[in-house]
Coordinates of C-alpha atoms in Angstrom, one line a residue:
M1 CA -113.4 16.8 16.8
Q2 CA -109.8 17.7 16.5
T3 CA -107.6 15.9 14.0
T4 CA -104.0 15.3 14.9
Y5 CA -101.6 15.0 11.9
Y6 CA -98.6 12.9 12.2
P7 CA -95.7 13.1 9.7
A8 CA -95.4 10.4 7.2
P9 CA -92.7 7.9 8.3
T10 CA -89.4 8.4 6.2
R11 CA -87.5 5.8 4.6
P12 CA -84.0 5.2 6.1
R13 CA -81.2 6.6 3.9
M14 CA -79.0 3.5 4.2
R15 CA -78.1 3.4 0.5
R16 CA -76.8 6.8 0.4
T17 CA -74.7 6.4 3.7
A18 CA -73.2 3.3 2.2
F19 CA -72.4 5.3 -0.9
D20 CA -70.8 7.9 1.2
L21 CA -68.6 5.5 3.0
V22 CA -67.4 4.0 -0.3
G23 CA -66.7 7.4 -1.6
L24 CA -64.8 8.3 1.5
W25 CA -62.7 5.2 1.3
L26 CA -61.9 5.8 -2.4
L27 CA -61.0 9.4 -1.6
L28 CA -58.6 8.3 1.2
T29 CA -57.2 5.6 -0.9
L30 CA -56.7 8.1 -3.7
L31 CA -55.1 10.4 -1.3
L32 CA -52.9 7.8 0.2
L33 CA -51.7 6.8 -3.3
V34 CA -50.8 10.4 -4.0
S35 CA -49.3 11.2 -0.7
L36 CA -47.1 8.2 -0.4
P37 CA -45.0 8.7 -3.5
A38 CA -44.8 12.4 -2.7
A39 CA -43.6 11.5 0.8
W40 CA -41.2 8.9 -0.7
Q41 CA -39.8 11.6 -3.0
F42 CA -39.7 14.2 -0.3
W43 CA -38.0 12.1 2.2
H44 CA -35.3 11.0 -0.5
A45 CA -34.8 14.7 -1.7
N46 CA -31.2 14.6 -0.4
R47 CA -30.6 10.9 0.1
L48 CA -29.7 7.9 -1.8
Y49 CA -32.7 5.8 -2.6
T50 CA -33.5 2.8 -0.5
G51 CA -32.0 -0.3 -1.7
V52 CA -28.6 1.1 -3.1
S53 CA -25.5 -0.5 -1.9
I54 CA -21.9 0.4 -2.8
G55 CA -19.2 -2.3 -2.6
G56 CA -21.6 -4.4 -0.6
V57 CA -22.3 -1.6 2.1
P58 CA -26.0 -0.6 2.3
V59 CA -26.2 3.3 1.8
G60 CA -30.0 3.6 0.9
G61 CA -31.5 6.3 2.9
L62 CA -28.4 8.0 3.7
T63 CA -27.2 11.6 2.5
R64 CA -24.1 11.5 0.3
A65 CA -22.0 12.9 3.3
E66 CA -23.5 10.1 5.5
A67 CA -22.8 7.5 2.8
L68 CA -19.3 8.6 2.2
K69 CA -18.5 8.4 6.0
R70 CA -20.0 5.0 6.3
L71 CA -17.9 3.7 3.2
Q72 CA -14.7 5.1 4.8
Q73 CA -15.3 3.5 7.9
E74 CA -16.4 0.0 6.3
L75 CA -14.9 -0.2 2.9
Y76 CA -11.2 0.7 3.8
S77 CA -9.8 -2.6 2.7
Y78 CA -11.9 -3.0 -0.5
P79 CA -10.6 -6.1 -2.1
L80 CA -9.1 -6.4 -5.6
P81 CA -9.7 -9.4 -7.8
P82 CA -6.6 -11.8 -8.0
V83 CA -4.8 -11.2 -11.4
V84 CA -2.3 -13.4 -12.9
V85 CA -0.3 -12.5 -15.9
A86 CA 0.5 -15.5 -18.2
Y87 CA 2.7 -16.4 -21.2
Q88 CA 3.1 -19.8 -22.8
G89 CA 2.1 -21.8 -19.6
Q90 CA 4.1 -19.7 -17.3
E91 CA 2.2 -17.6 -14.9
W92 CA 3.2 -14.6 -12.7
P93 CA 0.6 -13.7 -10.0
L94 CA 0.7 -9.9 -9.1
Q95 CA 1.4 -9.2 -5.5
T96 CA -0.7 -6.8 -3.4
S97 CA 2.6 -4.6 -2.9
Q98 CA 2.8 -4.2 -6.8
V99 CA -0.7 -2.9 -7.0
R100 CA -1.3 0.6 -5.5
A101 CA -5.1 1.1 -6.1
E102 CA -7.9 2.9 -4.0
A103 CA -11.5 2.8 -4.3
D104 CA -12.9 6.3 -5.5
L105 CA -15.6 6.5 -3.0
V106 CA -16.9 9.9 -3.9
A107 CA -17.4 9.0 -7.3
A108 CA -19.2 5.8 -6.3
V109 CA -21.5 7.9 -3.9
N110 CA -22.3 10.3 -6.7
Q111 CA -23.0 7.3 -8.9
G112 CA -25.3 5.7 -6.4
Y113 CA -27.1 9.3 -5.9
L114 CA -27.9 9.3 -9.4
V115 CA -29.8 5.9 -9.3
G116 CA -33.5 6.9 -9.8
R117 CA -32.6 10.5 -10.9
R118 CA -31.2 10.1 -14.4
S119 CA -34.1 9.6 -16.9
S120 CA -37.7 10.5 -17.2
L121 CA -40.2 10.4 -14.5
L122 CA -41.6 7.0 -15.2
A123 CA -38.2 5.4 -15.6
D124 CA -37.0 7.1 -12.6
V125 CA -39.8 5.7 -10.5
A126 CA -39.4 2.3 -11.8
A127 CA -35.7 2.4 -11.0
Q128 CA -36.4 3.6 -7.5
F129 CA -38.7 0.7 -6.9
Q130 CA -36.6 -1.9 -8.5
A131 CA -33.8 -0.7 -6.1
A132 CA -36.1 -0.9 -3.0
L133 CA -37.4 -4.4 -4.0
L134 CA -34.4 -6.1 -5.7
G135 CA -31.5 -3.9 -4.7
N136 CA -28.9 -2.0 -6.6
S137 CA -25.3 -2.7 -6.0
I138 CA -22.7 -0.4 -7.3
T139 CA -18.9 -1.3 -7.6
P140 CA -16.8 1.6 -6.7
P141 CA -14.4 2.6 -9.5
L142 CA -10.7 2.1 -8.8
R143 CA -7.8 4.6 -9.0
I144 CA -4.8 2.5 -9.8
A145 CA -1.2 3.9 -9.7
P146 CA 0.4 2.8 -13.0
E147 CA 4.0 3.1 -12.1
P148 CA 4.2 0.2 -9.4
L149 CA 2.3 -1.9 -11.8
A150 CA 4.5 -1.1 -14.7
A151 CA 7.6 -1.9 -12.7
A152 CA 6.2 -5.2 -11.8
L153 CA 5.3 -6.0 -15.5
R154 CA 8.9 -4.9 -16.6
A155 CA 10.2 -7.4 -14.2
V156 CA 8.1 -10.1 -15.8
A157 CA 9.0 -8.9 -19.3
A158 CA 12.7 -9.3 -18.5
T159 CA 12.3 -12.9 -18.1
V160 CA 10.1 -13.3 -21.3
D161 CA 11.9 -10.8 -23.8
K162 CA 14.3 -12.7 -26.1
A163 CA 16.3 -11.5 -28.9
P164 CA 15.8 -13.2 -32.3
A165 CA 18.7 -15.6 -33.5
P166 CA 19.7 -16.3 -37.0
A167 CA 20.0 -19.7 -38.6
R168 CA 23.2 -21.5 -37.7
T169 CA 24.9 -24.8 -38.8
I170 CA 26.6 -26.7 -35.9
G171 CA 28.5 -29.6 -37.6
S172 CA 26.1 -31.4 -39.6
V173 CA 23.0 -30.2 -37.7
A174 CA 21.2 -27.2 -39.0
V175 CA 19.9 -25.1 -36.3
P176 CA 16.8 -23.0 -37.6
A177 CA 16.4 -19.4 -37.0
A178 CA 14.5 -18.4 -33.9
D179 CA 12.1 -15.5 -33.6
G180 CA 12.4 -13.2 -30.8
V181 CA 9.9 -11.9 -28.2
Q182 CA 9.0 -8.5 -26.9
V183 CA 6.4 -7.7 -24.5
N184 CA 4.2 -4.8 -25.3
L185 CA 4.3 -3.2 -21.7
D186 CA 1.6 -0.4 -22.6
A187 CA -0.9 -3.0 -24.0
T188 CA -0.4 -5.3 -21.2
L189 CA -0.6 -2.4 -18.5
A190 CA -4.1 -1.6 -20.0
D191 CA -5.2 -5.2 -20.0
V192 CA -4.1 -5.7 -16.2
T193 CA -5.7 -2.4 -15.4
A194 CA -9.1 -3.5 -16.9
A195 CA -8.7 -6.8 -15.2
L196 CA -8.4 -5.1 -11.9
Q197 CA -11.5 -3.1 -12.4
S198 CA -13.4 -6.5 -12.8
T199 CA -16.5 -6.7 -10.4
D200 CA -15.8 -10.4 -9.9
L201 CA -13.7 -10.5 -6.8
H202 CA -13.7 -14.2 -6.6
A203 CA -12.5 -15.6 -9.7
T204 CA -8.8 -15.2 -10.7
A205 CA -8.3 -13.1 -13.9
V206 CA -5.6 -14.5 -16.1
V207 CA -4.1 -11.8 -18.4
P208 CA -2.1 -12.9 -21.4
L209 CA 0.9 -10.9 -22.0
T210 CA 0.5 -8.8 -25.1
F211 CA 3.8 -9.2 -27.1
A212 CA 5.2 -8.8 -30.6
T213 CA 7.1 -11.4 -32.5
L214 CA 10.6 -10.3 -33.6
P215 CA 11.8 -11.9 -37.1
P216 CA 15.3 -13.3 -37.0
P217 CA 17.9 -11.5 -38.8
P218 CA 19.5 -13.0 -41.9
A219 CA 22.2 -15.8 -41.4
D220 CA 25.8 -14.8 -41.4
P221 CA 27.6 -16.8 -44.1
A222 CA 30.9 -16.0 -42.2
A223 CA 29.7 -17.5 -39.0
S224 CA 32.0 -20.3 -37.5
D225 CA 30.8 -23.8 -38.5
L226 CA 30.6 -25.5 -35.0
P227 CA 31.1 -29.2 -35.1
A228 CA 30.2 -29.8 -31.4
V229 CA 27.0 -31.6 -32.2
A230 CA 26.8 -33.3 -28.9
L231 CA 26.6 -30.1 -27.0
V232 CA 23.3 -29.0 -28.7
Q233 CA 21.7 -32.4 -28.5
Q234 CA 21.7 -32.9 -24.7
P235 CA 21.1 -30.5 -22.0
L236 CA 24.0 -29.5 -19.5
L237 CA 23.0 -30.4 -16.0
L238 CA 24.0 -27.9 -13.2
Q239 CA 24.1 -29.8 -9.9
A240 CA 24.6 -28.5 -6.5
E241 CA 25.7 -30.5 -3.3
S242 CA 22.3 -29.9 -1.7
G243 CA 20.6 -31.9 -4.6
L244 CA 19.3 -28.9 -6.4
E245 CA 19.6 -29.4 -10.3
I246 CA 18.9 -26.8 -13.2
A247 CA 19.2 -28.0 -16.7
L248 CA 20.9 -25.7 -19.5
D249 CA 18.9 -26.5 -22.5
P250 CA 20.6 -27.2 -26.0
A251 CA 19.2 -24.3 -27.8
R252 CA 20.7 -21.9 -25.1
L253 CA 23.9 -23.8 -25.4
S254 CA 24.2 -23.5 -28.9
Q255 CA 23.8 -19.5 -28.6
L256 CA 26.7 -19.5 -26.2
I257 CA 29.3 -21.2 -28.2
T258 CA 31.0 -18.6 -30.6
A259 CA 33.9 -20.7 -31.9
V260 CA 35.2 -24.3 -31.7
D261 CA 38.9 -24.4 -32.4
P262 CA 39.6 -23.3 -29.9
L263 CA 36.3 -23.5 -28.1
Q264 CA 35.0 -19.9 -27.1
I265 CA 32.1 -19.1 -25.0
D266 CA 30.1 -15.9 -25.0
T267 CA 30.9 -15.2 -21.4
D268 CA 28.8 -12.0 -21.2
S269 CA 25.6 -13.9 -22.2
L270 CA 26.4 -16.7 -19.9
R271 CA 27.0 -14.4 -17.0
A272 CA 23.6 -12.4 -17.7
Y273 CA 21.8 -15.8 -17.7
L274 CA 23.4 -16.8 -14.5
E275 CA 22.7 -13.6 -12.7
T276 CA 19.2 -14.1 -13.8
L277 CA 19.3 -17.7 -12.4
A278 CA 20.6 -16.3 -9.2
Q279 CA 17.4 -14.4 -8.7
Q280 CA 15.5 -17.7 -8.6
V281 CA 18.0 -19.6 -6.6
D282 CA 19.1 -17.1 -3.9
V283 CA 17.5 -17.4 -0.5
A284 CA 18.0 -14.7 2.0
P285 CA 19.0 -15.8 5.6
R286 CA 16.5 -15.3 8.4
D287 CA 17.6 -13.5 11.5
A288 CA 16.7 -14.5 15.0
R289 CA 14.4 -12.5 17.1
L290 CA 14.8 -12.3 20.6
R291 CA 13.0 -11.0 23.9
F292 CA 15.1 -9.6 26.8
D293 CA 13.9 -9.8 30.4
P294 CA 15.4 -6.7 32.3
N295 CA 14.5 -8.3 35.7
T296 CA 16.6 -11.5 35.1
G297 CA 18.7 -10.7 32.3
A298 CA 17.5 -13.7 30.4
L299 CA 17.2 -13.8 26.4
T300 CA 14.4 -15.9 24.9
V301 CA 14.3 -16.9 21.4
L302 CA 11.1 -15.6 19.5
Q303 CA 12.1 -16.8 16.1
S304 CA 15.1 -18.9 15.3
S305 CA 17.5 -18.0 12.7
Q306 CA 18.0 -19.7 9.4
P307 CA 21.0 -19.7 6.9
G308 CA 20.4 -18.6 3.4
R309 CA 22.2 -19.4 0.2
K310 CA 23.7 -17.4 -2.8
L311 CA 24.8 -18.6 -6.2
D312 CA 28.4 -17.9 -6.8
V313 CA 28.0 -16.7 -10.5
E314 CA 31.7 -16.5 -11.3
S315 CA 32.6 -20.1 -10.1
T316 CA 29.6 -21.5 -11.8
L317 CA 30.5 -19.6 -15.0
Q318 CA 33.9 -21.3 -14.8
S319 CA 32.5 -24.7 -14.1
V320 CA 30.2 -24.3 -17.2
Q321 CA 33.1 -23.3 -19.3
T322 CA 35.2 -26.3 -18.0
A323 CA 32.3 -28.8 -18.7
L324 CA 32.0 -27.4 -22.3
T325 CA 35.5 -27.5 -23.1
E326 CA 35.7 -31.4 -21.8
K327 CA 32.4 -32.0 -23.5
S328 CA 30.9 -33.0 -20.3
M329 CA 27.2 -32.8 -19.6
Q330 CA 27.4 -32.0 -16.0
A331 CA 28.9 -29.0 -14.2
P332 CA 28.8 -28.0 -10.4
L333 CA 26.2 -25.3 -9.4
A334 CA 28.2 -23.3 -6.9
L335 CA 26.0 -22.4 -4.0
V336 CA 27.5 -20.5 -0.9
E337 CA 25.7 -20.5 2.3
V338 CA 24.9 -17.3 3.8
A339 CA 25.1 -17.0 7.5
P340 CA 22.3 -14.9 9.3
A341 CA 23.4 -11.7 10.7
V342 CA 21.7 -12.6 14.0
D343 CA 22.3 -16.3 14.9
S344 CA 20.1 -17.9 17.6
N345 CA 22.8 -20.4 18.4
R346 CA 25.2 -17.5 19.6
I347 CA 22.9 -15.4 21.8
A348 CA 25.3 -15.7 24.6
E349 CA 27.9 -14.0 22.9
M350 CA 25.7 -11.0 21.8
G351 CA 26.2 -8.8 25.0
I352 CA 22.5 -8.0 25.4
R353 CA 22.4 -7.4 29.1
E354 CA 21.2 -3.8 29.9
L355 CA 19.2 -0.9 28.9
V356 CA 21.0 1.3 26.6
A357 CA 18.4 3.9 25.4
S358 CA 14.8 4.6 25.8
S359 CA 12.3 7.3 24.7
N360 CA 8.8 7.8 24.2
T361 CA 6.0 9.8 22.2
Y362 CA 2.2 10.4 23.0
F363 CA -0.7 9.8 20.7
G364 CA -3.7 10.4 23.1
G365 CA -6.7 11.4 21.2
S366 CA -5.9 9.6 18.0
S367 CA -8.7 7.9 15.9
A368 CA -9.1 4.1 16.1
S369 CA -7.6 3.5 12.8
R370 CA -4.6 5.4 13.8
V371 CA -4.1 3.6 17.1
R372 CA -4.5 0.2 15.5
N373 CA -1.9 1.3 12.8
I374 CA 0.5 2.2 15.6
E375 CA 0.0 -1.2 17.1
V376 CA 0.4 -3.2 13.8
A377 CA 3.6 -1.3 12.9
A378 CA 5.1 -1.8 16.4
E379 CA 4.4 -5.4 16.5
K380 CA 6.6 -5.9 13.4
F381 CA 9.6 -4.6 15.5
E382 CA 8.9 -7.1 18.4
G383 CA 12.4 -8.9 18.8
V384 CA 14.4 -7.1 16.1
V385 CA 18.0 -7.3 16.6
V386 CA 20.7 -5.1 15.1
P387 CA 24.2 -6.5 14.8
P388 CA 27.4 -4.7 15.7
N389 CA 28.1 -1.9 13.2
G390 CA 24.9 -2.9 11.4
I391 CA 22.4 -0.5 9.9
F392 CA 18.9 -0.4 11.0
S393 CA 16.3 0.2 8.3
F394 CA 12.6 1.1 9.3
N395 CA 11.4 0.1 6.0
D396 CA 13.1 -3.2 5.8
V397 CA 11.4 -4.2 9.1
V398 CA 7.8 -2.8 8.4
R399 CA 7.8 -3.7 4.7
D400 CA 4.7 -3.0 2.7
V401 CA 2.4 -0.4 4.4
S402 CA -0.9 -1.7 2.9
S403 CA -4.2 -3.1 4.0
A404 CA -3.1 -6.7 3.1
N405 CA -0.3 -6.0 5.6
G406 CA -2.6 -5.3 8.4
F407 CA -2.8 -1.5 8.0
E408 CA -5.9 0.7 8.0
D409 CA -7.0 4.0 6.6
G410 CA -5.7 7.1 8.4
L411 CA -4.5 10.7 7.7
V412 CA -1.5 10.9 5.5
I413 CA 0.4 13.7 3.9
W414 CA -0.3 13.5 0.2
G415 CA 1.2 16.2 -1.8
D416 CA 0.0 19.6 -0.5
R417 CA -3.0 18.1 1.4
T418 CA -3.7 15.9 4.4
A419 CA -5.8 13.1 3.0
V420 CA -7.2 9.5 4.0
G421 CA -4.6 6.8 2.9
V422 CA -3.5 3.6 4.3
G423 CA -1.1 3.7 7.2
G424 CA -1.7 6.9 8.9
G425 CA -0.1 6.6 12.3
V426 CA 2.9 4.6 11.2
C427 CA 5.2 7.6 11.6
Q428 CA 4.4 7.8 15.2
V429 CA 6.4 4.6 15.5
S430 CA 9.3 5.9 13.2
T431 CA 9.4 8.9 15.1
T432 CA 9.7 7.1 18.4
V433 CA 12.3 4.8 17.2
F434 CA 14.2 7.9 15.8
R435 CA 14.2 9.7 19.1
T436 CA 15.3 6.6 20.9
A437 CA 18.3 6.2 18.6
Y438 CA 19.0 10.1 18.5
E439 CA 18.9 10.5 22.3
G440 CA 21.0 7.3 22.6
G441 CA 23.7 9.0 20.7
F442 CA 23.6 6.6 17.7
P443 CA 24.8 7.7 14.2
I444 CA 21.9 8.7 12.2
V445 CA 22.3 7.5 8.6
T446 CA 18.9 8.7 7.0
R447 CA 16.1 10.7 8.3
T448 CA 13.4 13.2 6.7
N449 CA 11.2 15.3 8.5
H450 CA 7.5 15.7 7.9
G451 CA 6.3 18.2 5.3
Y452 CA 4.7 20.4 7.9
V453 CA 4.7 20.6 11.7
V454 CA 2.8 17.6 13.0
D455 CA 1.2 18.3 16.5
W456 CA 1.6 14.7 17.7
Y457 CA 5.2 15.1 18.1
G458 CA 5.4 18.3 20.4
E459 CA 8.2 20.7 19.6
P460 CA 9.3 20.6 15.9
G461 CA 12.5 19.2 14.8
M462 CA 12.4 15.8 16.4
D463 CA 10.1 13.6 14.0
A464 CA 11.0 11.4 11.3
T465 CA 8.7 10.5 8.5
I466 CA 8.8 7.3 6.3
F467 CA 7.0 6.3 2.9
T468 CA 7.8 2.8 2.0
P469 CA 9.9 2.0 -0.1
Y470 CA 11.0 5.5 -0.9
V471 CA 11.6 7.3 2.3
D472 CA 13.3 5.6 5.0
F473 CA 14.7 6.0 8.7
Q474 CA 18.1 4.5 9.3
F475 CA 20.8 4.5 12.1
R476 CA 23.9 2.7 12.7
N477 CA 24.6 0.4 15.7
D478 CA 27.9 1.7 16.9
T479 CA 28.0 0.2 20.4
G480 CA 30.1 -2.8 19.4
A481 CA 27.6 -5.4 20.8
Y482 CA 24.1 -6.6 19.4
L483 CA 21.2 -4.1 20.0
L484 CA 17.6 -5.5 20.8
L485 CA 14.7 -3.3 20.1
E486 CA 11.5 -3.6 22.2
P487 CA 8.5 -1.7 21.2
V488 CA 6.0 -0.9 23.9
V489 CA 2.4 0.6 23.1
D490 CA 0.0 1.7 25.8
S491 CA -3.0 2.2 23.8
A492 CA -5.2 3.1 26.8
N493 CA -2.9 5.9 27.7
G494 CA -1.6 6.9 24.3
V495 CA 2.0 6.2 25.0
M496 CA 4.5 4.7 22.4
T497 CA 8.0 3.7 23.8
F498 CA 11.0 1.9 22.4
N499 CA 13.7 0.3 24.6
F500 CA 17.0 -0.6 23.2
Y501 CA 19.1 -3.5 25.1
G502 CA 22.5 -4.2 24.6
T503 CA 25.7 -3.0 26.1
A504 CA 25.8 0.5 27.2
P505 CA 28.6 2.4 25.4
G506 CA 29.3 4.7 28.5
R507 CA 28.4 7.9 26.9
T508 CA 26.1 10.7 27.9
V509 CA 23.9 12.5 25.5
S510 CA 22.1 16.0 25.7
V511 CA 19.9 17.4 23.2
S512 CA 19.2 21.1 23.0
K513 CA 15.8 22.7 22.6
P514 CA 14.9 23.5 19.0
V515 CA 16.1 26.8 17.4
I516 CA 13.3 28.1 15.2
K517 CA 14.2 30.5 12.4
D518 CA 12.5 31.8 9.1
V519 CA 9.0 31.5 10.2
K520 CA 6.6 31.8 7.4
E521 CA 2.9 32.4 7.6
P522 CA 0.5 30.0 6.0
A523 CA -1.4 31.1 2.8
P524 CA -5.1 32.1 3.2
A525 CA -7.7 29.3 3.9
Q526 CA -8.5 27.1 0.9
Y527 CA -12.1 26.1 0.2
V528 CA -12.6 23.1 -2.0
V529 CA -16.0 21.9 -3.4
D530 CA -16.9 18.4 -2.4
E531 CA -19.9 16.9 -4.1
S532 CA -20.6 14.6 -1.3
L533 CA -21.5 17.6 1.2
A534 CA -24.8 19.4 1.3
L535 CA -25.5 23.0 0.6
G536 CA -24.0 25.1 3.3
E537 CA -22.2 22.3 4.8
K538 CA -18.3 22.9 5.7
K539 CA -15.9 20.5 7.0
Q540 CA -12.2 21.3 8.0
V541 CA -9.7 18.8 6.9
D542 CA -6.5 20.7 7.2
W543 CA -5.4 23.1 9.9
A544 CA -3.0 26.2 9.3
K545 CA 0.6 25.6 10.4
E546 CA 3.5 28.1 10.1
G547 CA 6.6 27.2 8.0
M548 CA 10.1 27.3 9.6
S549 CA 13.5 26.2 9.7
V550 CA 14.4 24.1 12.8
T551 CA 17.9 23.0 14.3
V552 CA 18.6 20.8 17.1
T553 CA 22.0 20.2 18.5
R554 CA 23.3 17.1 20.1
T555 CA 26.2 16.8 22.4
I556 CA 27.8 13.5 23.0
V557 CA 30.3 12.9 25.7
E558 CA 32.3 9.4 25.2
D559 CA 35.6 8.3 26.2
G560 CA 36.8 11.8 27.4
T561 CA 35.9 13.3 24.2
T562 CA 33.0 15.6 23.2
R563 CA 31.4 15.8 19.9
T564 CA 28.4 17.7 18.6
D565 CA 26.2 17.3 15.4
T566 CA 23.3 19.3 14.4
L567 CA 20.0 18.1 13.0
A568 CA 18.2 20.5 10.4
S569 CA 14.5 20.3 9.4
T570 CA 12.6 22.6 7.1
Y571 CA 8.8 22.8 7.5
E572 CA 6.7 24.1 4.7
P573 CA 3.8 26.6 5.7
W574 CA 0.4 24.6 5.6
R575 CA -2.8 26.4 5.0
A576 CA -6.1 25.5 6.4
V577 CA -8.6 23.6 3.9
Y578 CA -12.2 23.4 4.3
L579 CA -14.5 21.0 2.1
V580 CA -17.6 22.9 1.3
G581 CA -21.0 21.6 -0.4
P582 CA -21.8 22.7 -3.9
G583 CA -23.2 26.4 -3.7
T584 CA -22.1 27.1 -0.3
E585 CA -21.0 30.7 0.2
V586 CA -17.2 30.9 0.8
P587 CA -14.8 34.0 1.1
A588 CA -14.2 35.9 -2.0
T589 CA -10.6 34.7 -2.7
P590 CA -11.0 32.3 -5.5
T591 CA -9.6 28.8 -4.9
P592 CA -9.4 25.7 -7.2
A593 CA -11.8 22.9 -7.1
A594 CA -11.1 19.4 -6.0
T595 CA -10.3 18.3 -9.4
E596 CA -7.4 21.1 -9.8
A597 CA -5.7 20.1 -6.6
A598 CA -1.8 19.9 -6.9
A599 CA -0.4 16.8 -7.9
P600 CA 1.5 14.7 -5.2
D601 CA 5.2 15.8 -5.0
A602 CA 8.2 13.9 -3.5
A603 CA 6.6 14.1 0.2
A604 CA 3.6 12.2 -0.9
G605 CA 2.5 9.5 1.3
Q606 CA 4.1 10.6 4.6
T607 CA 2.1 9.3 7.6
P608 CA 1.4 11.9 10.4

């Protein structure tokens, strides 16, 4: 009998299989826990960590170059906190035009890049996750130009500073000595600058003036004993026919009286006071703005005119002296009405009836911010009228070129570099109005060419730069009639035009081709290290231009006579400039780093 053997049944290996699955899951989890931080660190190797924002603009996950570009696009009008300087209940708000500041975006980007990279591993990881979960907001540091701010504070100090006064006796009344006040400009400037660096953009910062108290000088025993007691017990009321009233207080009156028999007034001190008062009382007239329809010859009033007023200092001084002599407590405040140069009630007499001159320039291919600045600047000239023999001033019309006045960042000439600044493109408008005036034969009062040849304006020698309020363009209206300026901007085709309407003077004008001499080759290209760029990255920010001297001759034939004048321009050679990332290989010629760039010169701030 044959015996068959069967293998013994085996027990299922379920426990070991479950163990293997748990182990595999733990291994995968461990690998995931290790790989995720590694991937996180690898992805952020050259980027700002997630959650970082600068001035409210999210920049997490961007390289430093990308972050800087986004900030330049979105943070061009970074706001400043409102600041008021105060002294004994008086307040002086600082205007935007009095504070020239810009955000240091490169420093802010570098500061943001160091988030999660400045300490030990554990501290850095904690900072990275805190930024990712809760965010990390960085306020860009501000670069504040001290001189415009100091000038504004000097104007405030002029109204606060007071000389000390010795003790005096007026009749039977003893007037005690008075301390003087002198504002400490340096300390106040430092306090205001610190307030402008505030991170709270919504609350107004009130900065008290820092001042020193000046002790009064010793009393002069030889000083006149003034018996005019009534004059120091009541204010002298200055009254204008319009109803305006200003009180001259007893303390100031007592300081103005130098003798009684006969009565003598310190006229120099009184005149100085009245001249200070005039700054508060005077109101400039407002000129009318008009629109001319060349098809119908009709004029439309865009803005009506208003008269102004001016304090007649000498007449008011005489009335104060008379009142004090007669012991009267009232004196006339002599206000003179100032008529507008362009009166909307007299438009029929202005002689605006035809096209006098027209010229244009081209800006096709400009950046969006440059086009916007051209549009904003041109709008400010809508309806401007220049009276006969009047001087047109570009800066008087455009006023403050700042973000608060509607302008955006664009390329400007700053010292020996082309840089990003507020108002790039405004010179397209100044150049166009200059060409219209020049080709129309108008006398040019003030004109300055750009520091280097700018391609936007074609052949050199026919451009005009401005830099408010220092560099202006001006011409004189010599037609004998009023002159209406009409700006026309064709943004789609990149054409800027100025039309002058008035009464044509009957002259012909021809302008020669530019004569170029003294051509100078630019210096070798400059390579500037930019911390916001990556290794090997290079960006050109300036293009080489030859320097030269250019003359243009204008011939004007009018009333049977011929006259010529020459317009001279000198352009500096302009070298190419490249920004490069740290460690990028550049030509052997050594060049200064960004921190060694030349300081701005007289041409700083020109807007190409």
